[in-house]
Short mmCIF file of C-alpha atoms and ligand atoms in Angstrom, two decimals:
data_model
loop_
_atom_site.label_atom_id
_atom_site.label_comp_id
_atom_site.label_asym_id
_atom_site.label_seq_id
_atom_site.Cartn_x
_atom_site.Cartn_y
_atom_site.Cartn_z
CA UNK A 1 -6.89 8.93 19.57
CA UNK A 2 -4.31 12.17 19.49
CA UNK A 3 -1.01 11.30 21.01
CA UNK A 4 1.32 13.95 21.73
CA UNK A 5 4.67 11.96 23.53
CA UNK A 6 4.68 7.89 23.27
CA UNK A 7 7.46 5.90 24.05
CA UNK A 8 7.58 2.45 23.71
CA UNK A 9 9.74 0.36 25.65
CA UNK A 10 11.89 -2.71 25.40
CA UNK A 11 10.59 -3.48 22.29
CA UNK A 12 12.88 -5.60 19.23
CA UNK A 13 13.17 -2.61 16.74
CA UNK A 14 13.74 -3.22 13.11
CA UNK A 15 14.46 -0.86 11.12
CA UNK A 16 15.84 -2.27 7.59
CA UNK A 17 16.78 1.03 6.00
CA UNK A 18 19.42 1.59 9.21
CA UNK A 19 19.75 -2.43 9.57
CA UNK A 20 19.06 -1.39 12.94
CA UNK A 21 17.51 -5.22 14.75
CA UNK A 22 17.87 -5.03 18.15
CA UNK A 23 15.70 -4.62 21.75
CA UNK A 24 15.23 -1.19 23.01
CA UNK A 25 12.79 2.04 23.06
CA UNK A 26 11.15 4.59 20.44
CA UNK A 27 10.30 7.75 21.10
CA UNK A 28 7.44 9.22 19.22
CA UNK A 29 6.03 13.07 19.48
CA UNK A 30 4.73 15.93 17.12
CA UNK A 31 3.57 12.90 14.76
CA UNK A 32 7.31 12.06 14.00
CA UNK A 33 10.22 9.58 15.37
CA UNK A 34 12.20 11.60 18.17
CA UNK A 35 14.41 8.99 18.95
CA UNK A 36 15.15 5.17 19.08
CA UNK A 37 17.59 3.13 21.39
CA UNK A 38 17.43 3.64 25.26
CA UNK A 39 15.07 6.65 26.08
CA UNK A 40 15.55 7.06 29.82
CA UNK A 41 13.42 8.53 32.20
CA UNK A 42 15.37 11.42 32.25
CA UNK A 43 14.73 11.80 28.29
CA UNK A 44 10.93 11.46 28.48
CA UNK A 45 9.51 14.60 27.73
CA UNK A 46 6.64 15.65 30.81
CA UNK A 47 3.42 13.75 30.34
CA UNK A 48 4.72 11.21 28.32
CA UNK A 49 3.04 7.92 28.13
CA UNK A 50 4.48 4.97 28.30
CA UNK A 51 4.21 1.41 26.23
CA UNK A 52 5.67 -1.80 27.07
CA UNK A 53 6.72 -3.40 24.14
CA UNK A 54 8.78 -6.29 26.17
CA UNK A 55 7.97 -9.23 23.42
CA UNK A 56 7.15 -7.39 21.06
CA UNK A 57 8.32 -6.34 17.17
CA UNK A 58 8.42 -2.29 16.31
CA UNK A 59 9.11 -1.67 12.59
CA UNK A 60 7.79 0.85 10.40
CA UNK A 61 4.37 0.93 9.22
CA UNK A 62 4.03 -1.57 6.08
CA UNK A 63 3.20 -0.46 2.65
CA UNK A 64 1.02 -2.07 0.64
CA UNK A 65 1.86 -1.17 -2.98
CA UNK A 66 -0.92 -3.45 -4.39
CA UNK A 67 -4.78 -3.26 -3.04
CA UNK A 68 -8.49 -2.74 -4.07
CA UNK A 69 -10.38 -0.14 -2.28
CA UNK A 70 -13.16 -0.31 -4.79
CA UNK A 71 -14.73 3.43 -4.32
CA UNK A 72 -15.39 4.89 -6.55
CA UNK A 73 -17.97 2.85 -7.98
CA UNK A 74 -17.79 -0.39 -5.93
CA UNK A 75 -18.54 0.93 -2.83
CA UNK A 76 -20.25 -2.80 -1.99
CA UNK A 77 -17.22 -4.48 -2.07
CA UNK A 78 -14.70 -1.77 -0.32
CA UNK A 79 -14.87 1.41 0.79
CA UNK A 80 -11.70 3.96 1.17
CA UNK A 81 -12.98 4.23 4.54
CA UNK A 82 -13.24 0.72 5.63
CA UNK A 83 -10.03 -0.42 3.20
CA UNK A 84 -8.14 1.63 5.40
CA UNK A 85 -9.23 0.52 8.89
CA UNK A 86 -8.75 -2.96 7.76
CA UNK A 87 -4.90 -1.59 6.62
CA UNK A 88 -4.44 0.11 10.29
CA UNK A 89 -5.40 -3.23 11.65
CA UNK A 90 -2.85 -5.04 9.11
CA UNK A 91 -0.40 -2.83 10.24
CA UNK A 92 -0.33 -0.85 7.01
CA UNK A 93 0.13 2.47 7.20
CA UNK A 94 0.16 3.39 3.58
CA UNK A 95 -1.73 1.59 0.88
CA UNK A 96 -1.48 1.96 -2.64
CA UNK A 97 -4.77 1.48 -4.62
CA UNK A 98 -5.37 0.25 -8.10
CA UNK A 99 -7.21 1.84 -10.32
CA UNK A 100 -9.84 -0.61 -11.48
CA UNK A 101 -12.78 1.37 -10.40
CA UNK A 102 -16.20 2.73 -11.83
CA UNK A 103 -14.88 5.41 -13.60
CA UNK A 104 -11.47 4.24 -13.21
CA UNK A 105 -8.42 6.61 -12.38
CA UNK A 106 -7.70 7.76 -15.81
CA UNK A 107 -7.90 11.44 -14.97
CA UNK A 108 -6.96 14.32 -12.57
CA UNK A 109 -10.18 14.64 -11.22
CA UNK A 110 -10.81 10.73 -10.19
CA UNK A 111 -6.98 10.61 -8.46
CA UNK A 112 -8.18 14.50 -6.67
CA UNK A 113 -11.69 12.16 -5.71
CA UNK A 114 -9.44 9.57 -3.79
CA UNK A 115 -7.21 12.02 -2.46
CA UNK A 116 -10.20 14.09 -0.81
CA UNK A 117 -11.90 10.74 0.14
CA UNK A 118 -8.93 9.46 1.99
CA UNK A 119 -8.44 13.16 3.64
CA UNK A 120 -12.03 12.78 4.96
CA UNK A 121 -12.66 8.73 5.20
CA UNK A 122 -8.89 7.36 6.27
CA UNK A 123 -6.69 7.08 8.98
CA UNK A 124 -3.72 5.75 6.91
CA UNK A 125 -1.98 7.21 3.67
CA UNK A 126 -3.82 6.47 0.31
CA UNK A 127 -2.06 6.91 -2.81
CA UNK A 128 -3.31 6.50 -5.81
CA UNK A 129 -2.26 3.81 -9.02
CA UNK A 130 -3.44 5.41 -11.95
CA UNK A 131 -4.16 3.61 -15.61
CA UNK A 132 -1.89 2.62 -17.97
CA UNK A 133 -4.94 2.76 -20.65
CA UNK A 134 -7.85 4.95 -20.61
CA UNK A 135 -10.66 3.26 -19.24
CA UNK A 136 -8.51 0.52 -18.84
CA UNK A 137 -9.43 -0.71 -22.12
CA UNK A 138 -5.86 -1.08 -23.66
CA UNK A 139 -6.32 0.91 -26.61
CA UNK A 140 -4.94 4.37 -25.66
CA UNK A 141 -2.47 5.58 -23.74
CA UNK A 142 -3.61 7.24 -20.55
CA UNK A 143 -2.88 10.75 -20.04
CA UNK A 144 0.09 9.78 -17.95
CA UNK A 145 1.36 13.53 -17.28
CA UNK A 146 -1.61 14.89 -16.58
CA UNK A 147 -1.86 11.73 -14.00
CA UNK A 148 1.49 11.94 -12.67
CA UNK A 149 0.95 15.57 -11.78
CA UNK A 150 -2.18 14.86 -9.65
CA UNK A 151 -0.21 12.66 -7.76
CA UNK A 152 -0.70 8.92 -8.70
CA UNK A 153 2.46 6.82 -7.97
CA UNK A 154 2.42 4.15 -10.36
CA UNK A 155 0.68 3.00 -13.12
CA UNK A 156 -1.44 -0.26 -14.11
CA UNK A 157 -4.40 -1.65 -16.00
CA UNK A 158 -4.85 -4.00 -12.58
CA UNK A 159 -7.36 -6.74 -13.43
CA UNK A 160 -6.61 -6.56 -17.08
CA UNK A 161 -2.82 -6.27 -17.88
CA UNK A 162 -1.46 -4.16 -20.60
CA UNK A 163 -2.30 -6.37 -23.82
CA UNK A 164 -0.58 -4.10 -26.46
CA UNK A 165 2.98 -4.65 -26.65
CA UNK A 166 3.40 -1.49 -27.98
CA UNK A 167 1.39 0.21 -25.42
CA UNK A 168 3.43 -1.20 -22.73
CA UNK A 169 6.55 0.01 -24.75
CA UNK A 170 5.46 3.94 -24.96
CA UNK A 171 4.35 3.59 -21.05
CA UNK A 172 7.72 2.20 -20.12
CA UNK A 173 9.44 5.02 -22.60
CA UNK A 174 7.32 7.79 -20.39
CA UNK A 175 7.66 5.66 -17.17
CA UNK A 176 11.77 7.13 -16.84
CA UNK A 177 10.82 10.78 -17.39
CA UNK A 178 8.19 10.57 -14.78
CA UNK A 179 9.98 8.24 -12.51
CA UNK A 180 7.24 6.30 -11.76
CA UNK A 181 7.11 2.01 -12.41
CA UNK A 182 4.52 0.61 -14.68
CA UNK A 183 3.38 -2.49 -12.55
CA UNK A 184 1.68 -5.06 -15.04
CA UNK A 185 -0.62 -7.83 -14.48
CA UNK A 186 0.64 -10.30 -16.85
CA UNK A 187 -1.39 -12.49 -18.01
CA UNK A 188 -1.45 -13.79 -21.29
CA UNK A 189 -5.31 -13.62 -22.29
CA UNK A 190 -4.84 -16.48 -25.65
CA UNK A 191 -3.02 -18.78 -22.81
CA UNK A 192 -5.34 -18.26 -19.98
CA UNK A 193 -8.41 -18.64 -21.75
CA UNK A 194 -11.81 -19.86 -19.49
CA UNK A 195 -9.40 -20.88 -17.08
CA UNK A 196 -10.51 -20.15 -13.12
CA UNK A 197 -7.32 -21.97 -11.44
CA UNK A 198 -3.49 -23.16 -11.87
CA UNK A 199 -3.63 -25.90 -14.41
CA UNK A 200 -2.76 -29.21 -12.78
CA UNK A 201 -4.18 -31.82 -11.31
CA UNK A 202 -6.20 -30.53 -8.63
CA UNK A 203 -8.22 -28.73 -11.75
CA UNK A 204 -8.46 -32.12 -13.39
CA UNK A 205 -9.85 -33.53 -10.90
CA UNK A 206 -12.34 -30.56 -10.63
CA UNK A 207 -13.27 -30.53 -13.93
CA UNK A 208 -12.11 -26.81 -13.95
CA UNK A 209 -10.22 -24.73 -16.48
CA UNK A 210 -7.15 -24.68 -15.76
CA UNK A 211 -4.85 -21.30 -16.21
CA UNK A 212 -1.39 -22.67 -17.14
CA UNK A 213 1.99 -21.00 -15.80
CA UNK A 214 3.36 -19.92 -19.08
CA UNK A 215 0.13 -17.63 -19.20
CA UNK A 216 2.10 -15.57 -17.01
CA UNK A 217 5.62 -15.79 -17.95
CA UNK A 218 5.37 -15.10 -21.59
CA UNK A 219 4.30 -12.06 -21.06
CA UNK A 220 6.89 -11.56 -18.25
CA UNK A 221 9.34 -12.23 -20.89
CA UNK A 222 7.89 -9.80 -23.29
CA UNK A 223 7.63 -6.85 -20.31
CA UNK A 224 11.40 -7.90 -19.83
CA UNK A 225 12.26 -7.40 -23.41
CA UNK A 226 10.45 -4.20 -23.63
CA UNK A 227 11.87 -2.67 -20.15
CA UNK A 228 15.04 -3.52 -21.35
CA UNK A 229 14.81 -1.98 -24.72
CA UNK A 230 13.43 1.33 -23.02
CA UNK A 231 15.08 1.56 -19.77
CA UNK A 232 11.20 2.19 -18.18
CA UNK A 233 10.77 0.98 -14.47
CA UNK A 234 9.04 -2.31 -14.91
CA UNK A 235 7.23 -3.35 -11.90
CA UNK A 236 6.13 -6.90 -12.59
CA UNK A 237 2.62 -7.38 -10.25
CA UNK A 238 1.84 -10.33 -7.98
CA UNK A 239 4.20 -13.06 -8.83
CA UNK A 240 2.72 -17.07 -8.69
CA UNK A 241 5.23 -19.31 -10.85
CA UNK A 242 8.48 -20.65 -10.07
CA UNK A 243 8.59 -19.84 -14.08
CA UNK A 244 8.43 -16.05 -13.29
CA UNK A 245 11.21 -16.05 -10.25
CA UNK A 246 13.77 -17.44 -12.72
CA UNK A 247 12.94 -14.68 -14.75
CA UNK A 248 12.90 -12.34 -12.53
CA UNK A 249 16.05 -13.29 -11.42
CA UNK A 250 17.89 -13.69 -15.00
CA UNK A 251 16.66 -9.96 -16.01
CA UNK A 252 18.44 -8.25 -13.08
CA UNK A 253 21.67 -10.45 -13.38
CA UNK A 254 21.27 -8.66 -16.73
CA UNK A 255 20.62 -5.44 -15.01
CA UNK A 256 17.35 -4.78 -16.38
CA UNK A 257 15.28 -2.43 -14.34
CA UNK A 258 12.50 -4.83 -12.97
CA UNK A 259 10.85 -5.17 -9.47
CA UNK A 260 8.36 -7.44 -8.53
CA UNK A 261 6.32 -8.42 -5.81
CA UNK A 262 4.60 -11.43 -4.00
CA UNK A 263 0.93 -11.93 -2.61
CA UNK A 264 1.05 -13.60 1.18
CA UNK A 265 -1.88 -16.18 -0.42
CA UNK A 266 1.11 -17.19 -3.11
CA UNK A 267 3.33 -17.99 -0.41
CA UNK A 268 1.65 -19.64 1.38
CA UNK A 269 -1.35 -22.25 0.56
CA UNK A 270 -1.33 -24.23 -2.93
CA UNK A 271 -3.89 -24.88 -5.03
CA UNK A 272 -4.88 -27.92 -3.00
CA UNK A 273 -6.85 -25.34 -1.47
CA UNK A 274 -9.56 -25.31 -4.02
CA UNK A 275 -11.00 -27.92 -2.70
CA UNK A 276 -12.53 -26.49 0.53
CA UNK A 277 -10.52 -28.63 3.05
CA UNK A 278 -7.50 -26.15 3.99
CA UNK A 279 -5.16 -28.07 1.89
CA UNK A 280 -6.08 -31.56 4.08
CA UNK A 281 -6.80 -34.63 1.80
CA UNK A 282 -9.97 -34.57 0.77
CA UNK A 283 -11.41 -37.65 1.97
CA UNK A 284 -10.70 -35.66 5.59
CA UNK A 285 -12.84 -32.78 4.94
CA UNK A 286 -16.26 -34.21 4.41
CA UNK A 287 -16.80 -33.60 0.64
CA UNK A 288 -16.74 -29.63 0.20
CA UNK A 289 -16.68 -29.53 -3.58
CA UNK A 290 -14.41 -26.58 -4.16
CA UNK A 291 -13.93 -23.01 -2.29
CA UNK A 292 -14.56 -20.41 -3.84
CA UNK A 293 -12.78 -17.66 -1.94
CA UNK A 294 -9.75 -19.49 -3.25
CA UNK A 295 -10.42 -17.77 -6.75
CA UNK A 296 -7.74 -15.25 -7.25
CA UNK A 297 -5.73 -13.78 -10.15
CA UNK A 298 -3.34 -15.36 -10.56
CA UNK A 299 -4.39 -18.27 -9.66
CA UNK A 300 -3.13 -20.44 -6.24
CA UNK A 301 -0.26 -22.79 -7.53
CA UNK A 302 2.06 -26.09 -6.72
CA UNK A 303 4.22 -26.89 -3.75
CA UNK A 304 6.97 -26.59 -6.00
CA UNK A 305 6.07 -22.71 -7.24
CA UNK A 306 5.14 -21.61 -3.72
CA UNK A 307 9.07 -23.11 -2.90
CA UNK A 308 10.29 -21.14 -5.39
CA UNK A 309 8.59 -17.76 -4.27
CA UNK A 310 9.59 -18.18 -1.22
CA UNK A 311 13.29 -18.74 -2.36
CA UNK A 312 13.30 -15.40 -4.49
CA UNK A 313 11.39 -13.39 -1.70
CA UNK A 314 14.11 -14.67 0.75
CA UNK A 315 16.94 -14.01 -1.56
CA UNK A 316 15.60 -10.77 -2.76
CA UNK A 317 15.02 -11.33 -5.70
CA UNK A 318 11.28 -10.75 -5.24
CA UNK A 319 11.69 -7.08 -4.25
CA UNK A 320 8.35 -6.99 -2.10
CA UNK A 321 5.57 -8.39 -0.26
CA UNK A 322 2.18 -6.31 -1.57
CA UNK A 323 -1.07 -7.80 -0.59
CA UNK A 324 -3.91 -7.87 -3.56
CA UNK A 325 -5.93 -7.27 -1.15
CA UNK A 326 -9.10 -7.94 -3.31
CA UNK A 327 -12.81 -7.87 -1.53
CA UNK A 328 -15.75 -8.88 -2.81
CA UNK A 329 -19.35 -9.37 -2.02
CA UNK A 330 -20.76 -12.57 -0.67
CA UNK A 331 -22.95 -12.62 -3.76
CA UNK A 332 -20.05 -12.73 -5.89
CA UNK A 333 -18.58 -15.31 -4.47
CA UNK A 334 -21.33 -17.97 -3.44
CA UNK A 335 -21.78 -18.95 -6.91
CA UNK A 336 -19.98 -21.45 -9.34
CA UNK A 337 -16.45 -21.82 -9.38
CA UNK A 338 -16.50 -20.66 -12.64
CA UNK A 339 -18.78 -17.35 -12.36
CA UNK A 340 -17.26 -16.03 -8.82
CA UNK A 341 -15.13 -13.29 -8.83
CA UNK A 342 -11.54 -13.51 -8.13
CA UNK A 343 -9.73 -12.18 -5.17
CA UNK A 344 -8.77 -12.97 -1.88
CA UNK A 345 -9.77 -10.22 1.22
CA UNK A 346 -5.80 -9.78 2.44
CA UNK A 347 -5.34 -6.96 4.53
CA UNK A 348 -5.96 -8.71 8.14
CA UNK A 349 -4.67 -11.64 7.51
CA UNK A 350 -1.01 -10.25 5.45
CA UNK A 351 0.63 -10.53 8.88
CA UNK A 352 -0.45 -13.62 10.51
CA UNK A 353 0.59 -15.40 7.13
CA UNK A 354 3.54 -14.02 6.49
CA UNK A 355 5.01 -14.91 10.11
CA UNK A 356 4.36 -18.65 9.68
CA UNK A 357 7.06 -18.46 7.18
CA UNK A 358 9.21 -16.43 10.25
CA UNK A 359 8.17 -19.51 12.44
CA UNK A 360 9.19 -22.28 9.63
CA UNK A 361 12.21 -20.61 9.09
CA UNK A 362 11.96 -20.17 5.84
CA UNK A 363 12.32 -16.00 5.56
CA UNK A 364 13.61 -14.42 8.86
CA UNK A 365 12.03 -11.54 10.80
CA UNK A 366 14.27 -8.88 9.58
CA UNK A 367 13.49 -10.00 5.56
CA UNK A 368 10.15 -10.36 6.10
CA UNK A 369 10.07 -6.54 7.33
CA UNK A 370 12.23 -5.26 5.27
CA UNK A 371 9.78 -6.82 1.97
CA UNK A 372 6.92 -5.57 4.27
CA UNK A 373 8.46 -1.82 3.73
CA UNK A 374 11.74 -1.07 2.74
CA UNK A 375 11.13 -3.18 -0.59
CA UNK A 376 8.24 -0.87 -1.95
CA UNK A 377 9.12 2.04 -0.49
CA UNK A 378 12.10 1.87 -2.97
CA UNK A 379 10.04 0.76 -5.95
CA UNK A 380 7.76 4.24 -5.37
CA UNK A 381 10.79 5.70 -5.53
CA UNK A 382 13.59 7.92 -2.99
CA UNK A 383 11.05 10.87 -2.13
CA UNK A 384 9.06 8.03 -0.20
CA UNK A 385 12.25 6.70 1.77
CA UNK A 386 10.98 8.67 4.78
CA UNK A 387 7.83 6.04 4.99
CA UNK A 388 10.27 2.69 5.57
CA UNK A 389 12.64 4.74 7.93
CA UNK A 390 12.50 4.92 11.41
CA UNK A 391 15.46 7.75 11.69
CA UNK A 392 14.47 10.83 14.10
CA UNK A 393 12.81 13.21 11.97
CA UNK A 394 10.45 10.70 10.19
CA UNK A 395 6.88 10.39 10.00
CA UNK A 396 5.65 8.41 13.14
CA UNK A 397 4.35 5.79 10.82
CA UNK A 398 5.29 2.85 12.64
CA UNK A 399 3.64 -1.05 13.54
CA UNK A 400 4.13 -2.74 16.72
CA UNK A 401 2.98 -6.26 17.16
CA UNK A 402 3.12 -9.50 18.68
CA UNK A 403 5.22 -12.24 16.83
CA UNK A 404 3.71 -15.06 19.01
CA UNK A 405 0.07 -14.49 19.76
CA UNK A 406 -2.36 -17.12 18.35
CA UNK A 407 -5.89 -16.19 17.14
CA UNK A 408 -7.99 -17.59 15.08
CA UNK A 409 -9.45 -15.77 12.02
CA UNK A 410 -13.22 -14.97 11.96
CA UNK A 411 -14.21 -12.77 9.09
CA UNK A 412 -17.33 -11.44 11.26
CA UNK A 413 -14.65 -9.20 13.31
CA UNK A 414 -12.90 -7.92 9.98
CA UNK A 415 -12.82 -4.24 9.15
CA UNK A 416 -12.88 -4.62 5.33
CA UNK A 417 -16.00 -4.99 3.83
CA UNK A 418 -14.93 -8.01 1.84
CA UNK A 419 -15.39 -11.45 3.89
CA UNK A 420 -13.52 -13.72 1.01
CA UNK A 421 -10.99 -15.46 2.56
CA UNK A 422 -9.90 -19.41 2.46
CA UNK A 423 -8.40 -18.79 6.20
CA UNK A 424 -11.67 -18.37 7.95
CA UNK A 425 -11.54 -20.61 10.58
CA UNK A 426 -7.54 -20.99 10.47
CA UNK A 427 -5.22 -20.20 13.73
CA UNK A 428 -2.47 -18.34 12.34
CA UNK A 429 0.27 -16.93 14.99
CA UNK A 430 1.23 -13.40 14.79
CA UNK A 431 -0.69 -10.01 15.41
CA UNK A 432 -0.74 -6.44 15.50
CA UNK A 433 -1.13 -4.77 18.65
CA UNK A 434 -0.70 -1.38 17.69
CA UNK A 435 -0.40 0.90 14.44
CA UNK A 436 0.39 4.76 14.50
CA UNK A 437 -0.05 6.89 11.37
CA UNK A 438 1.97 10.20 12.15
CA UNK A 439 2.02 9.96 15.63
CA UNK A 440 -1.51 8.77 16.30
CA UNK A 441 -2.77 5.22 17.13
CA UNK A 442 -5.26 4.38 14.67
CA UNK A 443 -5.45 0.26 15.55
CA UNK A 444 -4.96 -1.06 19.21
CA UNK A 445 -5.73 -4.40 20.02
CA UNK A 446 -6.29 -5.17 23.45
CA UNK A 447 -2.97 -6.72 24.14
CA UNK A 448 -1.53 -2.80 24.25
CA UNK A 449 -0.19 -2.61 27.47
CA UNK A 450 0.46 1.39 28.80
CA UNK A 451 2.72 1.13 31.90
CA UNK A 452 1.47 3.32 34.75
CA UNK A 453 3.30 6.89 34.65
CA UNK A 454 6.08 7.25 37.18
CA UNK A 455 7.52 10.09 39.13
CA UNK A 456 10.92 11.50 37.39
CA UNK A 457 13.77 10.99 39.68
C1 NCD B 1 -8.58 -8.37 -8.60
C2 NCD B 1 -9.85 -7.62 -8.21
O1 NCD B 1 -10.76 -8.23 -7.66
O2 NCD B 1 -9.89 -6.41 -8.46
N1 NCD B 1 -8.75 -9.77 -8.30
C3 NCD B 1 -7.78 -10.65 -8.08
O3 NCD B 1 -8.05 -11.85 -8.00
N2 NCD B 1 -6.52 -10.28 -7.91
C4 NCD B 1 -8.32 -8.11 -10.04
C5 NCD B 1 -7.42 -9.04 -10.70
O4 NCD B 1 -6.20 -8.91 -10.56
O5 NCD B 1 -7.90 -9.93 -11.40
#
């Protein structure tokens, strides 16, 4: 729907980048912020229609720096096109996608295929991850330049880290002059082996592989070693131990240059999971054997690791909140544990999730926003400030949405394409109501209320 003037009203406004929390009105028009604060009646322009927010959260739209929009090449999974309406109704206004594709985004003229795909196909801002490797295969460096230049904003070999130490080296080298972060999967390939989920006892019990945490944190510690040796912009991808917060945590006290980011499925369900029953006991769930849209990379973990996320997202040492948002067929997944895909379907769900650690008080509102877009706006870099900011003059990129409502998730009213998700069937609290992407509403749920136009004085 075009929207020319939109004010909101009454609404709790957070806006990190000012540290602006409290309740009053925005002011939206020409597909930019006007104003925010009290917009009277006097300052509406004519025609202007009006939103009441009363109850309601306004923040700026979030930014996922970590997804799977499968095209090109998986177009059965994820399309740009439904990726993106799935974002809008996430409250995601910009999404970052990575480039494990079919061909992959190794060149100028895949990253121009995305771009012209999300011009035609999405309502939100797509930008591009290019490779680290060409063809992801870790054996060559990736025309970075010639990537950079076409516009991709990062680089990984997502689903496959960056197994050459020396590879990663030279990208982190190049990763200063270009100012763009080289955000690794790690996972340590001779450590993680067959394994399918976190080594414990839950996988004993399953008879399953199990992935152990060091697969991850040695080669944290070697992409620590190496940003620090090179000065590159490490980004360190989806976080799961309590291993990696520590060092996360030691290399900036150092003042390495590292960022790093969290999943909302890593903060908030253990590996308990697995076993089809929501995390209940067992016994109480009537003998699923295991789940199988609880395979992800990395793998769900302990109580004690999701603790210690939590922790370093609170404290800040976890710069971000970025989603994995990783869809897959139903073919993929109703299969063994062992041969279904990993990947969790995030996007809808990134919201509802996140707020029950809002509601538990274990991160509050304003952290939990600021991770949501603040946090990767600065690990893209300064020129995409404008995108976390809700200062006049910005794009109207903004989220408005309802702390408190209750619903319970049903993967037959999703956008995205990919139905994998342990929550079917869970009530989480927390929704969007509306998202605009310069100006224009691309999501509104039903609870949008517009107030009925009045007279000026
Ligand atoms: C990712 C996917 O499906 O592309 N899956 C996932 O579990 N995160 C790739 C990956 O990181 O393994």
């Amino acid at each position: 729907m075009e929207t020319d003037n939109i004010v909101i009203r009454r609404a709790r406004i957070i806006d990190p980048r000012r540290q602006l929390d409290r309740v009053g009105d925005v002011l939206i028009g020409g597909g930019q912020i006007l104003g925010t604060g009290r917009v009277g009646v006097d300052r509406r322009p004519e025609g202007c229609r009006v939103i009441d927010g009363s109850g309601l959260v306004v923040s700026p739209g979030f930014i996922d720096l970590h997804c799977h929009l499968r095209e090109p090449g998986f177009e059965y999974k994820e399309t740009i096109a439904a990726g993106s309406k799935a974002g809008a109704k996430g409250g995601f206004t910009t999404l970052c996608c990575m480039p494990n594709t079919n061909p992959p985004i190794d060149t100028a003229a895949v990253v121009e295929f995305i771009h012209q795909r999300a011009r035609q196909d999405s309502l939100i801002r797509i930008l591009p991850i290019g490779c680290v490797t060409k063809g992801r295969k870790g054996h060559e460096l990736a025309e970075m330049e010639e990537l950079a230049s076409a516009g991709v904003v990062a680089f990984s070999d997502d689903g496959d880290p960056v197994y050459d130490a020396n590879i990663m080296r030279l990208a982190l080298t190049y990763s200063s002059d270009l100012g763009l972060s080289i955000s690794n999967h790690c996972q340590e390939r001779s450590l993680s082996c067959n394994g399918v989920m976190a080594e414990g006892s839950v996988a004993t019990h399953l008879g399953l592989d199990g992935i152990p945490a060091a697969a991850e944190e040695a080669m944290i510690a070697r992409d620590i070693a190496l940003a620090e040796a090179t000065g590159g912009r490490l980004h360190v991808a989806h976080l799961s131990t309590a291993g990696s917060v520590s060092l996360v945590r030691q290399a900036k006290e150092r003042g390495i240059s590292v960022t790093a980011e969290v999943c909302p499925h890593h903060l908030t369900i253990t590996d308990q999971w697995v076993f089809g029953s929501k995390g209940q006991p067992t016994a109480a769930a009537g003998g699923l054997a295991y789940d199988t849209s609880t395979k992800v990379y990395p793998p769900l973990r302990s109580q004690r690791d999701v603790d210690a996320l939590v922790t370093g997202l609170a404290d800040g040492v976890i710069d971000c909140i970025a989603t994995d948002h990783a869809p897959h067929d139903v073919t993929s997944k109703q299969v063994t544990y062992q041969d279904a895909a990993f990947g969790i379907s995030v996007l809808e769900t990134a919201l509802g999730s996140l707020l029950q650690l809002v509601h538990g008080r274990k991160l509050s509102m304003g952290a939990m926003v600021e991770r949501l877009t603040n946090g990767p706006a600065r690990v893209l870099g300064e020129s995409f400030a404008d995108l976390a900011s809700m200062e006049p003059g910005t794009p109207a990129d903004i989220v408005l949405f309802d702390p408190n409502a209750e619903w319970t998730v049903d993967t037959s009213e999703f956008e995205s394409k990919g139905k994998n998700t342990p929550l079917e069937g869970t009530v989480l609290k927390g929704r969007v109501v509306a998202t605009f992407a310069a100006g224009n509403i691309v999501y509104e749920s039903p609870e949008l209320r517009f107030e009925a136009p009045r007279a000026k004085p």
